[in-house]
Amino acid sequence: MVDIGKGAGDKGTSDNPPLVVLENVNKHFGELHVLKDINLTIDQGEVVVIIGPSGGGKSTLCRSINRLEPIDGGTILIDGKKLPEEGRDLARLRADVGMVFQSFNLFAHKTILENVTLGPMKVRKVGKAEAEKHAMELLERVGIGTQAGKYPAQLSGGQQQRAAIARALAMKPKVMLFDEPTSALDPEMVKEVLDVMTDLAHEGMTMIVVTHEMGFARRAAQKVVFMAEGQIVEESTPDEFFTNARTDRARDFLSKILTH
Amino acid sequence: MGQLFDFTEVFNNLDKIAISFWATIRLAAVTAVLSMILGTVWASFRVSPTPVLRGVGTFVVNLLRNTPLTLLAAFCISALSDILKFHFSETPSVNGYWWAVTALSVYTSAFVAEALRAGINTVPLGQAEAARSIGLTFTQSLRMIILPQAFRSVIGPLGSVLIAMIKNTTIVGAVAYGVEAASEMKALFFDLGATLPMFIGFAVGYLVLTLPAGFFFGWLSKRMAVAR
Ligand SMILES: Nc1ncnc2c1ncn2[C@@H]1O[C@H](COP(=O)(O)OP(=O)(O)OP(=O)(O)O)[C@@H](O)[C@H]1O
Ligand SMILES: [Mg+2]
């Protein structure tokens, strides 16, 4: 069994200590107020799905958690520590926060295996042999062990995204961020990626997932956060949210994504 | 008329011509390496998160690109070497060689930097974000992710820069290092009178250097292209 992270079972109960804490987070793009007083706590081992209309600030929220976007107000704590400014400390923190992008962003000039071993070798200073062994285990686990020697452009979208998940897992992150990991994929490839993510969730990984995949939310998440216009409008369990949303804004949004 | 195409003098002086082209090759080869290194430094400055470095990079590149090479070479040899006595070596020819290399490398580095910056712009932003998200520092992500892809996308333009550099050896040769091919041609013209065959002999010599270089870079750029 591959060690994929810290958290352990016990989900749904809030016995676990908080891992990611956002307090009064604010963010502007020029005049545009994209994150408005965001307060959110994600416990260790918890899986949170962020859902909401386009332009609502979901990506920005996700990216601010590993400071790909700097915030201009409030605090973000990861495992009790405040996000550092630019520099080495920030790089070290980012290594603990895995990120999976909509467009995969595999390193185009490196093989799949090299994509997965680069971080462990250069950031964690793991030896090559050990890094490759762990990388192969991860690639087997996400079902693309046979593709290790290929370049990203030679893989299908679903395979690339699974490679990107393996690359993030190789850093043994404390928490994984996913920003619409399946929305650039052809429908037949969505499942293979969601299956990997569901397994990960059931193994206790702490995950923050921006997605509109309700099946995944119901199967894997303990919490759904509905975001619109830069605010958290609703926060509840998946069942409650999808069957019995409290706000008009959320019901309106759900009716739109349910009708097609 | 027959004398116009009499190549005897070319063949009689083949040893001198060969030696002078060997000097050109040594000048160009060392300059190629140094200008690549220096150009990479300027390009890195220009994309750095530190405003001061970005300013320095922009200033240096624009200054160098807009200074005639003849002036730069003359400044090196007259002001720095002759007047201020900065000497690479006590042997005049060795000193001249290194000042020629310096002038041409510094000058060419600006064009390398410009080509490379265009290459950096072709690398999707997501590559840098992914690099940062696995914990690489700015320098690591530049070195391991951005520059390798940037280089591959501008091998063609870099080849053009290097071919222009090979031709520019004639300028620094004339000013600082009078033993490379163009200077030797002038010397032979002086001794034997300017003849068309001699001129053709040297022109062919330069083509022998630049044409294969062009083909090589064309081939390399296809071979190294990054599939996306
Ligand atoms: N780099 C940027 N510069 C300026 N404005 C930006 C930038 N990135 C995002 N925005 C704006 O911020 C707002 C929130 O964007 P964000 O990408 O976080 O939304 P989202 O909820 O992820 O939307 P989607 O579902 O379309 O991905 C949008 O209005 C967007 O246009
Ligand atoms: Mg988004």
mmCIF file of C-alpha atoms and ligand atoms in Angstrom, chain A residues 29 32 34 53-60 69 180, ligand 1:
data_model
loop_
_atom_site.group_PDB
_atom_site.id
_atom_site.type_symbol
_atom_site.label_atom_id
_atom_site.label_comp_id
_atom_site.label_asym_id
_atom_site.label_seq_id
_atom_site.Cartn_x
_atom_site.Cartn_y
_atom_site.Cartn_z
ATOM 1 C CA PHE A 29 -8.435 41.980 -8.815
ATOM 2 C CA LEU A 32 -13.184 43.583 -8.626
ATOM 3 C CA VAL A 34 -13.437 38.375 -5.856
ATOM 4 C CA PRO A 53 -21.594 29.724 -10.831
ATOM 5 C CA SER A 54 -18.810 30.772 -13.174
ATOM 6 C CA GLY A 55 -16.840 33.790 -11.978
ATOM 7 C CA GLY A 56 -17.907 33.214 -8.375
ATOM 8 C CA GLY A 57 -14.323 32.983 -7.145
ATOM 9 C CA LYS A 58 -13.911 29.201 -6.762
ATOM 10 C CA SER A 59 -10.603 29.023 -8.592
ATOM 11 C CA THR A 60 -9.307 32.094 -6.838
ATOM 12 C CA GLU A 69 -2.866 34.071 -5.782
ATOM 13 C CA GLU A 180 -12.194 21.476 -11.939
HETATM 14 N N1 LIG C 1 -5.810 37.068 -12.939
HETATM 15 C C1 LIG C 1 -6.970 37.716 -12.920
HETATM 16 N N2 LIG C 1 -7.029 39.041 -13.168
HETATM 17 C C2 LIG C 1 -8.198 39.719 -13.125
HETATM 18 N N3 LIG C 1 -9.380 39.156 -12.853
HETATM 19 C C3 LIG C 1 -9.405 37.832 -12.593
HETATM 20 C C4 LIG C 1 -8.209 37.052 -12.616
HETATM 21 N N4 LIG C 1 -8.531 35.776 -12.329
HETATM 22 C C5 LIG C 1 -9.860 35.759 -12.138
HETATM 23 N N5 LIG C 1 -10.405 36.990 -12.297
HETATM 24 C C6 LIG C 1 -11.814 37.358 -12.108
HETATM 25 O O1 LIG C 1 -12.176 37.015 -10.800
HETATM 26 C C7 LIG C 1 -13.483 36.472 -10.766
HETATM 27 C C8 LIG C 1 -13.449 35.128 -10.111
HETATM 28 O O2 LIG C 1 -12.737 34.242 -10.944
HETATM 29 P P1 LIG C 1 -12.542 32.706 -10.646
HETATM 30 O O3 LIG C 1 -11.713 32.162 -11.741
HETATM 31 O O4 LIG C 1 -12.073 32.535 -9.266
HETATM 32 O O5 LIG C 1 -14.027 32.160 -10.771
HETATM 33 P P2 LIG C 1 -14.545 30.661 -10.805
HETATM 34 O O6 LIG C 1 -15.594 30.557 -9.775
HETATM 35 O O7 LIG C 1 -13.408 29.728 -10.718
HETATM 36 O O8 LIG C 1 -15.213 30.575 -12.238
HETATM 37 P P3 LIG C 1 -15.237 29.353 -13.294
HETATM 38 O O9 LIG C 1 -16.338 28.438 -12.877
HETATM 39 O O10 LIG C 1 -15.558 30.035 -14.585
HETATM 40 O O11 LIG C 1 -13.902 28.730 -13.302
HETATM 41 C C9 LIG C 1 -13.981 36.478 -12.197
HETATM 42 O O12 LIG C 1 -14.790 37.611 -12.374
HETATM 43 C C10 LIG C 1 -12.735 36.564 -13.010
HETATM 44 O O13 LIG C 1 -12.991 37.244 -14.213
#
